[in-house]
mmCIF file of C-alpha atoms and ligand atoms in Angstrom:
data_model
loop_
_atom_site.group_PDB
_atom_site.id
_atom_site.type_symbol
_atom_site.label_atom_id
_atom_site.label_comp_id
_atom_site.label_asym_id
_atom_site.label_seq_id
_atom_site.Cartn_x
_atom_site.Cartn_y
_atom_site.Cartn_z
ATOM 1 C CA UNK U 1 -21.522 -75.189 -35.293
ATOM 2 C CA UNK U 2 -20.294 -72.199 -36.090
ATOM 3 C CA UNK U 3 -16.920 -72.780 -38.205
ATOM 4 C CA UNK U 4 -16.610 -69.320 -38.817
ATOM 5 C CA UNK U 5 -15.467 -68.362 -35.138
ATOM 6 C CA UNK U 6 -13.599 -71.850 -34.618
ATOM 7 C CA UNK U 7 -12.243 -73.242 -37.611
ATOM 8 C CA UNK U 8 -11.291 -77.129 -36.079
ATOM 9 C CA UNK U 9 -15.178 -77.274 -35.444
ATOM 10 C CA UNK U 10 -17.939 -78.163 -37.322
ATOM 11 C CA UNK U 11 -20.561 -75.794 -38.470
ATOM 12 C CA UNK U 12 -23.486 -78.679 -37.017
ATOM 13 C CA UNK U 13 -23.723 -81.293 -35.537
ATOM 14 C CA UNK U 14 -26.212 -82.617 -37.450
ATOM 15 C CA UNK U 15 -29.413 -85.556 -36.093
ATOM 16 C CA UNK U 16 -28.556 -87.797 -38.424
ATOM 17 C CA UNK U 17 -24.594 -87.868 -38.469
ATOM 18 C CA UNK U 18 -25.435 -87.647 -34.238
ATOM 19 C CA UNK U 19 -27.356 -91.160 -35.299
ATOM 20 C CA UNK U 20 -24.838 -92.430 -37.186
ATOM 21 C CA UNK U 21 -22.360 -91.758 -34.481
ATOM 22 C CA UNK U 22 -19.526 -89.853 -36.267
ATOM 23 C CA UNK U 23 -19.597 -86.204 -36.533
ATOM 24 C CA UNK U 24 -20.217 -86.090 -32.545
ATOM 25 C CA UNK U 25 -16.941 -87.467 -31.963
ATOM 26 C CA UNK U 26 -16.008 -84.005 -33.406
ATOM 27 C CA UNK U 27 -17.471 -82.466 -30.417
ATOM 28 C CA UNK U 28 -16.385 -84.333 -27.808
ATOM 29 C CA UNK U 29 -12.520 -83.713 -27.871
ATOM 30 C CA UNK U 30 -10.664 -86.778 -26.624
ATOM 31 C CA UNK U 31 -8.094 -84.758 -24.179
ATOM 32 C CA UNK U 32 -4.900 -86.291 -23.675
ATOM 33 C CA UNK U 33 -4.413 -85.390 -20.112
ATOM 34 C CA UNK U 34 -6.813 -86.046 -17.119
ATOM 35 C CA UNK U 35 -9.069 -82.942 -17.574
ATOM 36 C CA UNK U 36 -10.237 -80.747 -14.732
ATOM 37 C CA UNK U 37 -13.902 -82.854 -13.718
ATOM 38 C CA UNK U 38 -16.904 -81.306 -14.637
ATOM 39 C CA UNK U 39 -18.559 -78.889 -12.724
ATOM 40 C CA UNK U 40 -21.910 -80.095 -10.560
ATOM 41 C CA UNK U 41 -24.687 -79.220 -12.225
ATOM 42 C CA UNK U 42 -26.152 -77.135 -9.674
ATOM 43 C CA UNK U 43 -23.454 -75.083 -8.964
ATOM 44 C CA UNK U 44 -22.292 -74.308 -12.842
ATOM 45 C CA UNK U 45 -25.759 -72.782 -12.876
ATOM 46 C CA UNK U 46 -25.454 -69.950 -11.667
ATOM 47 C CA UNK U 47 -21.941 -69.841 -13.901
ATOM 48 C CA UNK U 48 -24.261 -70.459 -16.918
ATOM 49 C CA UNK U 49 -26.368 -66.710 -16.224
ATOM 50 C CA UNK U 50 -23.282 -65.019 -15.469
ATOM 51 C CA UNK U 51 -22.043 -66.177 -19.338
ATOM 52 C CA UNK U 52 -24.906 -65.425 -20.523
ATOM 53 C CA UNK U 53 -26.040 -62.092 -18.946
ATOM 54 C CA UNK U 54 -22.097 -60.581 -19.827
ATOM 55 C CA UNK U 55 -23.258 -61.957 -23.606
ATOM 56 C CA UNK U 56 -26.688 -59.206 -23.960
ATOM 57 C CA UNK U 57 -28.871 -61.790 -22.309
ATOM 58 C CA UNK U 58 -31.229 -60.280 -19.914
ATOM 59 C CA UNK U 59 -30.871 -61.251 -16.428
ATOM 60 C CA UNK U 60 -34.583 -62.083 -16.117
ATOM 61 C CA UNK U 61 -34.453 -63.829 -19.539
ATOM 62 C CA UNK U 62 -31.313 -65.979 -18.275
ATOM 63 C CA UNK U 63 -32.974 -66.618 -15.005
ATOM 64 C CA UNK U 64 -36.731 -67.384 -16.053
ATOM 65 C CA UNK U 65 -34.850 -70.190 -18.671
ATOM 66 C CA UNK U 66 -32.471 -71.504 -16.409
ATOM 67 C CA UNK U 67 -33.958 -71.599 -12.941
ATOM 68 C CA UNK U 68 -34.838 -75.844 -12.074
ATOM 69 C CA UNK U 69 -33.008 -76.771 -14.735
ATOM 70 C CA UNK U 70 -31.462 -79.833 -14.868
ATOM 71 C CA UNK U 71 -28.852 -81.716 -16.694
ATOM 72 C CA UNK U 72 -30.099 -83.781 -19.492
ATOM 73 C CA UNK U 73 -28.648 -87.493 -18.821
ATOM 74 C CA UNK U 74 -29.084 -88.354 -22.577
ATOM 75 C CA UNK U 75 -26.951 -85.159 -23.796
ATOM 76 C CA UNK U 76 -24.234 -86.574 -21.070
ATOM 77 C CA UNK U 77 -24.629 -90.320 -22.220
ATOM 78 C CA UNK U 78 -24.551 -88.815 -26.456
ATOM 79 C CA UNK U 79 -21.424 -86.773 -25.555
ATOM 80 C CA UNK U 80 -19.840 -88.899 -23.840
ATOM 81 C CA UNK U 81 -19.786 -91.750 -25.517
ATOM 82 C CA UNK U 82 -18.450 -91.389 -28.872
ATOM 83 C CA UNK U 83 -15.219 -92.678 -30.876
ATOM 84 C CA UNK U 84 -14.702 -95.581 -28.954
ATOM 85 C CA UNK U 85 -16.031 -97.407 -32.284
ATOM 86 C CA UNK U 86 -14.984 -95.577 -35.634
ATOM 87 C CA UNK U 87 -17.004 -97.097 -38.142
ATOM 88 C CA UNK U 88 -15.021 -97.068 -41.673
ATOM 89 C CA UNK U 89 -15.946 -94.358 -44.034
ATOM 90 C CA UNK U 90 -18.116 -96.111 -46.140
ATOM 91 C CA UNK U 91 -20.413 -97.681 -43.892
ATOM 92 C CA UNK U 92 -20.973 -94.009 -42.993
ATOM 93 C CA UNK U 93 -21.437 -93.293 -46.380
ATOM 94 C CA UNK U 94 -23.655 -95.817 -47.204
ATOM 95 C CA UNK U 95 -25.817 -95.793 -44.021
ATOM 96 C CA UNK U 96 -26.696 -91.895 -45.396
ATOM 97 C CA UNK U 97 -26.874 -92.581 -49.463
ATOM 98 C CA UNK U 98 -29.670 -95.261 -49.557
ATOM 99 C CA UNK U 99 -32.012 -95.958 -52.636
ATOM 100 C CA UNK U 100 -35.189 -94.494 -50.054
ATOM 101 C CA UNK U 101 -32.810 -91.670 -49.363
ATOM 102 C CA UNK U 102 -32.144 -90.735 -52.573
ATOM 103 C CA UNK U 103 -35.987 -91.292 -53.923
ATOM 104 C CA UNK U 104 -36.973 -89.199 -51.150
ATOM 105 C CA UNK U 105 -34.395 -86.528 -52.260
ATOM 106 C CA UNK U 106 -35.471 -86.752 -55.733
ATOM 107 C CA UNK U 107 -39.568 -86.004 -54.546
ATOM 108 C CA UNK U 108 -38.176 -83.173 -52.406
ATOM 109 C CA UNK U 109 -36.286 -81.656 -55.905
ATOM 110 C CA UNK U 110 -39.886 -82.153 -57.566
ATOM 111 C CA UNK U 111 -41.951 -80.754 -54.731
ATOM 112 C CA UNK U 112 -39.794 -77.432 -54.158
ATOM 113 C CA UNK U 113 -38.537 -77.201 -58.189
ATOM 114 C CA UNK U 114 -39.572 -73.207 -57.526
ATOM 115 C CA UNK U 115 -38.125 -72.600 -54.535
ATOM 116 C CA UNK U 116 -35.343 -74.253 -55.537
ATOM 117 C CA UNK U 117 -34.734 -72.256 -58.562
ATOM 118 C CA UNK U 118 -35.335 -68.663 -56.856
ATOM 119 C CA UNK U 119 -32.423 -69.908 -54.133
ATOM 120 C CA UNK U 120 -30.175 -70.801 -56.736
ATOM 121 C CA UNK U 121 -31.167 -67.289 -58.613
ATOM 122 C CA UNK U 122 -30.077 -65.730 -55.527
ATOM 123 C CA UNK U 123 -26.974 -67.600 -53.866
ATOM 124 C CA UNK U 124 -25.577 -69.284 -57.065
ATOM 125 C CA UNK U 125 -26.050 -72.882 -54.952
ATOM 126 C CA UNK U 126 -27.208 -75.744 -56.730
ATOM 127 C CA UNK U 127 -30.492 -76.842 -55.884
ATOM 128 C CA UNK U 128 -28.683 -80.379 -55.478
ATOM 129 C CA UNK U 129 -25.905 -79.329 -52.671
ATOM 130 C CA UNK U 130 -28.659 -77.929 -50.692
ATOM 131 C CA UNK U 131 -31.154 -80.855 -50.597
ATOM 132 C CA UNK U 132 -28.191 -83.433 -50.085
ATOM 133 C CA UNK U 133 -26.945 -81.223 -46.768
ATOM 134 C CA UNK U 134 -31.123 -81.409 -45.929
ATOM 135 C CA UNK U 135 -31.340 -84.820 -46.585
ATOM 136 C CA UNK U 136 -28.271 -85.942 -44.473
ATOM 137 C CA UNK U 137 -28.676 -83.758 -41.290
ATOM 138 C CA UNK U 138 -32.681 -84.314 -40.599
ATOM 139 C CA UNK U 139 -33.503 -86.459 -43.469
ATOM 140 C CA UNK U 140 -35.773 -83.937 -45.343
ATOM 141 C CA UNK U 141 -36.902 -82.726 -41.886
ATOM 142 C CA UNK U 142 -38.435 -86.361 -41.054
ATOM 143 C CA UNK U 143 -36.454 -86.745 -37.337
ATOM 144 C CA UNK U 144 -37.855 -83.214 -36.226
ATOM 145 C CA UNK U 145 -40.974 -84.777 -35.786
ATOM 146 C CA UNK U 146 -39.121 -87.523 -33.609
ATOM 147 C CA UNK U 147 -39.482 -86.651 -29.886
ATOM 148 C CA UNK U 148 -36.993 -88.918 -28.711
ATOM 149 C CA UNK U 149 -34.151 -87.322 -31.157
ATOM 150 C CA UNK U 150 -35.341 -83.633 -30.896
ATOM 151 C CA UNK U 151 -34.605 -82.149 -27.662
ATOM 152 C CA UNK U 152 -34.745 -78.428 -25.974
ATOM 153 C CA UNK U 153 -32.125 -76.732 -26.947
ATOM 154 C CA UNK U 154 -31.524 -74.928 -23.956
ATOM 155 C CA UNK U 155 -30.907 -77.146 -21.497
ATOM 156 C CA UNK U 156 -28.619 -79.633 -24.051
ATOM 157 C CA UNK U 157 -26.328 -76.369 -24.141
ATOM 158 C CA UNK U 158 -26.425 -75.635 -20.542
ATOM 159 C CA UNK U 159 -25.590 -79.646 -19.902
ATOM 160 C CA UNK U 160 -22.984 -79.312 -22.072
ATOM 161 C CA UNK U 161 -21.815 -75.990 -21.299
ATOM 162 C CA UNK U 162 -21.187 -77.589 -17.700
ATOM 163 C CA UNK U 163 -19.567 -80.441 -18.988
ATOM 164 C CA UNK U 164 -16.130 -81.349 -20.396
ATOM 165 C CA UNK U 165 -14.192 -78.210 -18.921
ATOM 166 C CA UNK U 166 -12.480 -78.181 -22.445
ATOM 167 C CA UNK U 167 -15.274 -77.524 -24.379
ATOM 168 C CA UNK U 168 -17.445 -75.512 -21.955
ATOM 169 C CA UNK U 169 -16.968 -72.264 -23.628
ATOM 170 C CA UNK U 170 -17.982 -73.075 -26.920
ATOM 171 C CA UNK U 171 -21.096 -74.584 -25.845
ATOM 172 C CA UNK U 172 -21.870 -71.550 -22.937
ATOM 173 C CA UNK U 173 -21.748 -69.384 -25.929
ATOM 174 C CA UNK U 174 -24.253 -71.416 -27.820
ATOM 175 C CA UNK U 175 -26.284 -71.414 -24.533
ATOM 176 C CA UNK U 176 -25.619 -67.367 -24.753
ATOM 177 C CA UNK U 177 -26.970 -67.013 -28.630
ATOM 178 C CA UNK U 178 -30.270 -69.598 -27.765
ATOM 179 C CA UNK U 179 -30.856 -67.153 -25.177
ATOM 180 C CA UNK U 180 -30.928 -64.607 -26.991
ATOM 181 C CA UNK U 181 -33.166 -65.352 -29.722
ATOM 182 C CA UNK U 182 -35.312 -66.484 -26.749
ATOM 183 C CA UNK U 183 -35.142 -63.021 -25.631
ATOM 184 C CA UNK U 184 -35.146 -60.980 -28.807
ATOM 185 C CA UNK U 185 -38.186 -62.933 -29.848
ATOM 186 C CA UNK U 186 -36.233 -63.887 -32.727
ATOM 187 C CA UNK U 187 -37.482 -68.014 -33.467
ATOM 188 C CA UNK U 188 -41.229 -68.029 -34.171
ATOM 189 C CA UNK U 189 -42.479 -69.788 -30.952
ATOM 190 C CA UNK U 190 -45.571 -69.853 -31.426
ATOM 191 C CA UNK U 191 -45.220 -72.429 -34.413
ATOM 192 C CA UNK U 192 -42.948 -74.530 -31.743
ATOM 193 C CA UNK U 193 -45.064 -76.276 -29.613
ATOM 194 C CA UNK U 194 -41.661 -78.008 -28.188
ATOM 195 C CA UNK U 195 -40.296 -74.775 -27.901
ATOM 196 C CA UNK U 196 -36.447 -73.608 -28.906
ATOM 197 C CA UNK U 197 -35.575 -77.341 -29.912
ATOM 198 C CA UNK U 198 -32.983 -78.818 -31.493
ATOM 199 C CA UNK U 199 -30.500 -82.565 -31.422
ATOM 200 C CA UNK U 200 -28.492 -83.481 -28.192
ATOM 201 C CA UNK U 201 -25.933 -80.554 -29.185
ATOM 202 C CA UNK U 202 -28.207 -77.799 -30.066
ATOM 203 C CA UNK U 203 -28.565 -78.025 -33.753
ATOM 204 C CA UNK U 204 -31.883 -76.614 -34.943
ATOM 205 C CA UNK U 205 -33.914 -76.931 -37.754
ATOM 206 C CA UNK U 206 -34.383 -78.761 -41.413
ATOM 207 C CA UNK U 207 -30.650 -78.069 -42.037
ATOM 208 C CA UNK U 208 -29.445 -77.808 -38.427
ATOM 209 C CA UNK U 209 -27.945 -74.626 -37.440
ATOM 210 C CA UNK U 210 -26.264 -74.085 -34.307
ATOM 211 C CA UNK U 211 -28.114 -70.829 -32.531
ATOM 212 C CA UNK U 212 -24.657 -68.715 -33.615
ATOM 213 C CA UNK U 213 -25.311 -69.966 -36.916
ATOM 214 C CA UNK U 214 -28.663 -69.331 -36.998
ATOM 215 C CA UNK U 215 -28.680 -65.806 -35.712
ATOM 216 C CA UNK U 216 -25.820 -64.648 -38.535
ATOM 217 C CA UNK U 217 -26.974 -66.872 -41.233
ATOM 218 C CA UNK U 218 -30.615 -67.373 -41.214
ATOM 219 C CA UNK U 219 -32.815 -66.074 -43.805
ATOM 220 C CA UNK U 220 -36.820 -64.918 -44.063
ATOM 221 C CA UNK U 221 -37.255 -66.737 -47.839
ATOM 222 C CA UNK U 222 -40.479 -66.948 -47.704
ATOM 223 C CA UNK U 223 -41.342 -63.340 -46.976
ATOM 224 C CA UNK U 224 -43.857 -64.260 -43.612
ATOM 225 C CA UNK U 225 -41.337 -61.611 -41.552
ATOM 226 C CA UNK U 226 -39.725 -64.413 -39.503
ATOM 227 C CA UNK U 227 -36.638 -66.588 -40.336
ATOM 228 C CA UNK U 228 -38.230 -70.177 -39.253
ATOM 229 C CA UNK U 229 -35.767 -72.931 -40.358
ATOM 230 C CA UNK U 230 -37.530 -75.178 -37.779
ATOM 231 C CA UNK U 231 -41.091 -75.493 -40.051
ATOM 232 C CA UNK U 232 -40.046 -73.380 -43.684
ATOM 233 C CA UNK U 233 -38.713 -75.383 -45.818
ATOM 234 C CA UNK U 234 -37.645 -72.154 -48.015
ATOM 235 C CA UNK U 235 -36.631 -70.187 -45.298
ATOM 236 C CA UNK U 236 -34.230 -73.415 -43.731
ATOM 237 C CA UNK U 237 -33.200 -74.347 -47.507
ATOM 238 C CA UNK U 238 -32.223 -70.783 -48.775
ATOM 239 C CA UNK U 239 -30.459 -69.922 -44.803
ATOM 240 C CA UNK U 240 -28.025 -72.932 -45.379
ATOM 241 C CA UNK U 241 -27.693 -71.117 -49.368
ATOM 242 C CA UNK U 242 -26.373 -68.211 -47.581
ATOM 243 C CA UNK U 243 -24.364 -70.128 -45.111
ATOM 244 C CA UNK U 244 -22.402 -71.384 -48.202
ATOM 245 C CA UNK U 245 -22.340 -68.595 -50.353
ATOM 246 C CA UNK U 246 -21.058 -66.750 -47.241
ATOM 247 C CA UNK U 247 -18.430 -69.449 -46.478
ATOM 248 C CA UNK U 248 -16.968 -68.799 -50.228
ATOM 249 C CA UNK U 249 -18.971 -71.588 -52.215
ATOM 250 C CA UNK U 250 -18.163 -70.538 -56.037
ATOM 251 C CA UNK U 251 -21.771 -70.362 -57.690
ATOM 252 C CA UNK U 252 -21.503 -72.885 -60.876
ATOM 253 C CA UNK U 253 -18.522 -75.155 -59.434
ATOM 254 C CA UNK U 254 -19.174 -78.460 -58.149
ATOM 255 C CA UNK U 255 -17.709 -80.242 -55.573
ATOM 256 C CA UNK U 256 -15.404 -82.035 -57.694
ATOM 257 C CA UNK U 257 -15.690 -85.519 -59.033
ATOM 258 C CA UNK U 258 -14.346 -89.404 -58.585
ATOM 259 C CA UNK U 259 -11.522 -90.128 -60.329
ATOM 260 C CA UNK U 260 -9.645 -92.930 -62.643
ATOM 261 C CA UNK U 261 -5.792 -93.445 -61.425
ATOM 262 C CA UNK U 262 -3.752 -95.457 -63.251
ATOM 263 C CA UNK U 263 -1.321 -98.296 -62.564
ATOM 264 C CA UNK U 264 0.993 -98.013 -60.168
ATOM 265 C CA UNK U 265 0.240 -94.250 -59.279
ATOM 266 C CA UNK U 266 2.352 -92.324 -57.129
ATOM 267 C CA UNK U 267 -0.011 -92.362 -53.680
ATOM 268 C CA UNK U 268 1.971 -89.542 -51.991
ATOM 269 C CA UNK U 269 0.530 -87.416 -54.876
ATOM 270 C CA UNK U 270 -2.699 -87.584 -53.593
ATOM 271 C CA UNK U 271 -1.842 -85.428 -50.948
ATOM 272 C CA UNK U 272 -5.303 -83.593 -50.506
ATOM 273 C CA UNK U 273 -3.542 -80.218 -50.455
ATOM 274 C CA UNK U 274 -1.818 -79.892 -53.655
ATOM 275 C CA UNK U 275 -4.051 -78.214 -56.199
ATOM 276 C CA UNK U 276 -2.896 -79.045 -59.827
ATOM 277 C CA UNK U 277 -5.022 -78.473 -62.713
ATOM 278 C CA UNK U 278 -7.024 -80.667 -64.657
ATOM 279 C CA UNK U 279 -4.386 -80.766 -67.356
ATOM 280 C CA UNK U 280 -1.758 -81.546 -64.991
ATOM 281 C CA UNK U 281 -3.798 -84.291 -63.412
ATOM 282 C CA UNK U 282 -4.205 -86.081 -66.574
ATOM 283 C CA UNK U 283 -0.745 -85.627 -67.649
ATOM 284 C CA UNK U 284 0.076 -87.631 -64.176
ATOM 285 C CA UNK U 285 -2.716 -90.507 -65.932
ATOM 286 C CA UNK U 286 -5.284 -89.035 -63.288
ATOM 287 C CA UNK U 287 -8.843 -88.108 -64.468
ATOM 288 C CA UNK U 288 -12.518 -87.495 -63.375
ATOM 289 C CA UNK U 289 -14.854 -90.767 -63.973
ATOM 290 C CA UNK U 290 -15.897 -90.293 -67.803
ATOM 291 C CA UNK U 291 -19.519 -89.206 -68.362
ATOM 292 C CA UNK U 292 -19.462 -86.831 -65.177
ATOM 293 C CA UNK U 293 -19.873 -83.038 -65.571
ATOM 294 C CA UNK U 294 -16.015 -81.524 -65.311
ATOM 295 C CA UNK U 295 -15.152 -78.322 -65.169
ATOM 296 C CA UNK U 296 -12.465 -76.987 -67.998
ATOM 297 C CA UNK U 297 -9.021 -77.994 -68.281
ATOM 298 C CA UNK U 298 -7.318 -74.849 -66.390
ATOM 299 C CA UNK U 299 -9.994 -75.962 -62.879
ATOM 300 C CA UNK U 300 -7.414 -76.897 -60.164
ATOM 301 C CA UNK U 301 -8.176 -80.059 -57.819
ATOM 302 C CA UNK U 302 -6.902 -81.778 -55.022
ATOM 303 C CA UNK U 303 -6.604 -85.414 -55.122
ATOM 304 C CA UNK U 304 -7.502 -87.648 -52.174
ATOM 305 C CA UNK U 305 -7.693 -91.384 -51.233
ATOM 306 C CA UNK U 306 -9.937 -91.731 -48.272
ATOM 307 C CA UNK U 307 -9.848 -95.094 -47.627
ATOM 308 C CA UNK U 308 -6.261 -95.409 -49.426
ATOM 309 C CA UNK U 309 -4.673 -96.656 -52.959
ATOM 310 C CA UNK U 310 -7.563 -99.770 -52.612
ATOM 311 C CA UNK U 311 -10.772 -97.237 -52.215
ATOM 312 C CA UNK U 312 -11.793 -94.676 -54.842
ATOM 313 C CA UNK U 313 -9.948 -91.958 -54.974
ATOM 314 C CA UNK U 314 -11.742 -88.244 -55.801
ATOM 315 C CA UNK U 315 -10.611 -85.001 -56.955
ATOM 316 C CA UNK U 316 -11.536 -82.239 -54.494
ATOM 317 C CA UNK U 317 -12.942 -78.329 -55.891
ATOM 318 C CA UNK U 318 -12.559 -75.826 -53.552
ATOM 319 C CA UNK U 319 -16.437 -75.422 -52.951
ATOM 320 C CA UNK U 320 -15.457 -79.335 -51.354
ATOM 321 C CA UNK U 321 -13.910 -77.133 -48.439
ATOM 322 C CA UNK U 322 -17.282 -75.032 -48.100
ATOM 323 C CA UNK U 323 -19.006 -78.901 -47.683
ATOM 324 C CA UNK U 324 -16.359 -79.554 -44.532
ATOM 325 C CA UNK U 325 -17.114 -75.913 -43.140
ATOM 326 C CA UNK U 326 -20.511 -77.194 -43.041
ATOM 327 C CA UNK U 327 -18.973 -80.398 -40.534
ATOM 328 C CA UNK U 328 -15.403 -80.880 -40.240
ATOM 329 C CA UNK U 329 -15.207 -85.176 -40.747
ATOM 330 C CA UNK U 330 -14.441 -86.398 -44.331
ATOM 331 C CA UNK U 331 -16.998 -88.683 -43.874
ATOM 332 C CA UNK U 332 -19.719 -86.078 -43.747
ATOM 333 C CA UNK U 333 -18.154 -83.652 -46.502
ATOM 334 C CA UNK U 334 -18.152 -86.921 -49.378
ATOM 335 C CA UNK U 335 -21.687 -88.155 -48.251
ATOM 336 C CA UNK U 336 -22.964 -84.908 -49.252
ATOM 337 C CA UNK U 337 -21.072 -84.598 -52.105
ATOM 338 C CA UNK U 338 -21.864 -88.124 -52.934
ATOM 339 C CA UNK U 339 -25.765 -87.768 -52.194
ATOM 340 C CA UNK U 340 -25.730 -84.249 -54.620
ATOM 341 C CA UNK U 341 -24.878 -86.503 -57.692
ATOM 342 C CA UNK U 342 -27.219 -89.235 -56.693
ATOM 343 C CA UNK U 343 -29.879 -86.641 -56.545
ATOM 344 C CA UNK U 344 -28.756 -85.221 -60.132
ATOM 345 C CA UNK U 345 -29.123 -88.783 -61.581
ATOM 346 C CA UNK U 346 -25.214 -89.546 -61.577
ATOM 347 C CA UNK U 347 -24.438 -93.780 -60.742
ATOM 348 C CA UNK U 348 -22.451 -94.240 -57.655
ATOM 349 C CA UNK U 349 -18.769 -94.909 -57.407
ATOM 350 C CA UNK U 350 -17.052 -96.653 -60.263
ATOM 351 C CA UNK U 351 -14.200 -98.293 -57.688
ATOM 352 C CA UNK U 352 -15.536 -100.341 -54.660
ATOM 353 C CA UNK U 353 -13.999 -99.535 -50.932
ATOM 354 C CA UNK U 354 -11.479 -101.951 -49.226
ATOM 355 C CA UNK U 355 -14.428 -103.654 -47.322
ATOM 356 C CA UNK U 356 -12.545 -106.420 -45.893
ATOM 357 C CA UNK U 357 -10.509 -103.992 -43.881
ATOM 358 C CA UNK U 358 -10.783 -104.457 -40.077
ATOM 359 C CA UNK U 359 -11.965 -100.502 -38.571
ATOM 360 C CA UNK U 360 -9.111 -99.456 -36.133
ATOM 361 C CA UNK U 361 -10.921 -98.441 -32.533
ATOM 362 C CA UNK U 362 -10.133 -95.158 -31.384
ATOM 363 C CA UNK U 363 -7.825 -96.373 -29.373
ATOM 364 C CA UNK U 364 -5.690 -98.020 -31.695
ATOM 365 C CA UNK U 365 -5.955 -94.568 -34.053
ATOM 366 C CA UNK U 366 -4.981 -92.781 -31.064
ATOM 367 C CA UNK U 367 -2.315 -95.232 -30.526
ATOM 368 C CA UNK U 368 -0.914 -94.576 -34.113
ATOM 369 C CA UNK U 369 -0.952 -90.732 -33.639
ATOM 370 C CA UNK U 370 1.367 -91.283 -30.447
ATOM 371 C CA UNK U 371 3.877 -93.401 -31.843
ATOM 372 C CA UNK U 372 3.742 -90.782 -34.971
ATOM 373 C CA UNK U 373 4.309 -87.953 -32.904
ATOM 374 C CA UNK U 374 7.031 -89.782 -31.141
ATOM 375 C CA UNK U 375 8.571 -90.577 -34.340
ATOM 376 C CA UNK U 376 8.636 -86.859 -35.495
ATOM 377 C CA UNK U 377 5.498 -86.531 -37.265
ATOM 378 C CA UNK U 378 2.920 -84.644 -35.572
ATOM 379 C CA UNK U 379 -0.862 -85.324 -36.388
ATOM 380 C CA UNK U 380 -2.476 -82.352 -34.620
ATOM 381 C CA UNK U 381 -3.716 -84.287 -31.635
ATOM 382 C CA UNK U 382 -3.714 -87.820 -30.224
ATOM 383 C CA UNK U 383 -7.587 -87.873 -30.533
ATOM 384 C CA UNK U 384 -8.351 -90.740 -32.244
ATOM 385 C CA UNK U 385 -10.100 -88.773 -35.315
ATOM 386 C CA UNK U 386 -7.779 -89.063 -38.058
ATOM 387 C CA UNK U 387 -7.502 -85.522 -39.972
ATOM 388 C CA UNK U 388 -5.745 -84.130 -42.875
ATOM 389 C CA UNK U 389 -2.519 -83.831 -39.762
ATOM 390 C CA UNK U 390 -2.799 -87.394 -39.111
ATOM 391 C CA UNK U 391 -3.261 -88.342 -42.685
ATOM 392 C CA UNK U 392 -0.415 -86.497 -43.587
ATOM 393 C CA UNK U 393 2.516 -87.372 -40.723
ATOM 394 C CA UNK U 394 1.388 -91.498 -42.059
ATOM 395 C CA UNK U 395 2.115 -90.319 -45.721
ATOM 396 C CA UNK U 396 5.666 -89.258 -44.190
ATOM 397 C CA UNK U 397 6.188 -92.869 -42.500
ATOM 398 C CA UNK U 398 5.085 -94.501 -45.360
ATOM 399 C CA UNK U 399 6.976 -93.134 -47.481
ATOM 400 C CA UNK U 400 9.758 -93.264 -45.526
ATOM 401 C CA UNK U 401 9.599 -96.734 -44.875
ATOM 402 C CA UNK U 402 8.447 -97.769 -48.648
ATOM 403 C CA UNK U 403 4.900 -98.232 -48.164
ATOM 404 C CA UNK U 404 2.768 -96.582 -51.023
ATOM 405 C CA UNK U 405 2.349 -93.152 -49.168
ATOM 406 C CA UNK U 406 -1.729 -93.371 -49.339
ATOM 407 C CA UNK U 407 -2.381 -91.678 -45.575
ATOM 408 C CA UNK U 408 -4.670 -94.480 -44.834
ATOM 409 C CA UNK U 409 -4.472 -96.044 -41.185
ATOM 410 C CA UNK U 410 -5.479 -99.895 -41.779
ATOM 411 C CA UNK U 411 -5.013 -102.575 -39.277
ATOM 412 C CA UNK U 412 -1.868 -103.649 -41.022
ATOM 413 C CA UNK U 413 -0.154 -100.330 -40.953
ATOM 414 C CA UNK U 414 -0.499 -99.809 -36.990
ATOM 415 C CA UNK U 415 1.170 -103.212 -36.747
ATOM 416 C CA UNK U 416 3.876 -102.109 -39.150
ATOM 417 C CA UNK U 417 4.370 -98.699 -36.856
ATOM 418 C CA UNK U 418 4.486 -100.905 -33.590
ATOM 419 C CA UNK U 419 7.153 -103.120 -35.075
ATOM 420 C CA UNK U 420 9.318 -99.953 -36.836
ATOM 421 C CA UNK U 421 12.021 -99.053 -33.971
HETATM 422 CA CA1 CA L 501 -40.047 -67.150 -42.907
#
């Protein structure tokens, strides 16, 4: 999904991310008030055609692609069933960074070494980050052969474009982009027996580009004249590199590193927004885990505690924010970052996650947001998604009641908020 157009939305919704039931929660915003009912598909179709033709899609193409189309119940189920269970961040990360995923990625690095060297030379994007995106988005393309996962993009986007009215304009714009791709023969359909295909959310190819992202950022890197992110690995990886560079990736800088904290560290310093030089962090007792590649001491990083003071800490360089442009979920971005490290041969995390914690349900997360908001601590919405604003509100609450201000919502904190008048 094009974060450059709508910063609150992820750049893509990965096929695997869908399987992990995390990233799609971003696509299905839980409305605060009773929403208008989704439009019946039969009557909605004319609106879709008008929407598309107003965006330069020829009437004949819109008619031909949408005539006789029905809503896809699987897409509705996928978009409507999210968020009831929110897995802990480490579950998500560890489901994606398995020994087999690491080994397969290292094979892909070897098989595509020449292509990756050429991409690094042209775009300045580190090969391990690119292959990590590839692994997280489509298991290095393996899921693209799975008919249970890969769907016709037009039908998926038409279905979503007639769903939740709050989100429908986004999906309709992506539908119009997909129809433009077809109308203007931008995709190599002769190589695609299933037609224009993607995830249930319309994300396409090895690295899961939404149609509008494909139009703006896909490149023909193998030089055959088409931008083929579906069957050409060089095209798909170079397209991702092109996107990341356009979003501000700084060549030669990593994403950051796990950090070691001192005893009795003031968790409020891990506010994920205040950049400090590495030297300044060291003065506070915070240092990158020894043995990892680190930038010079003047390089700035922010500190984050994704699972609170009892879990691992990370120093994040500006490139981490570029990973979040692909998908705004912190769990997603950390997965890409940590997988890239493992592909490079680095060991896993030094500090373990607080695994004993019971994960909060989406309702409990909404309850926390509601209560914080009522206390004058805005959470950026009551949607059950713990993002930077909710974490900031949590830190403010924790600081006010004398708890370590780590911004982490667990069951004990929920109890505390409920019990605090
Ligand atoms: Ca090509």
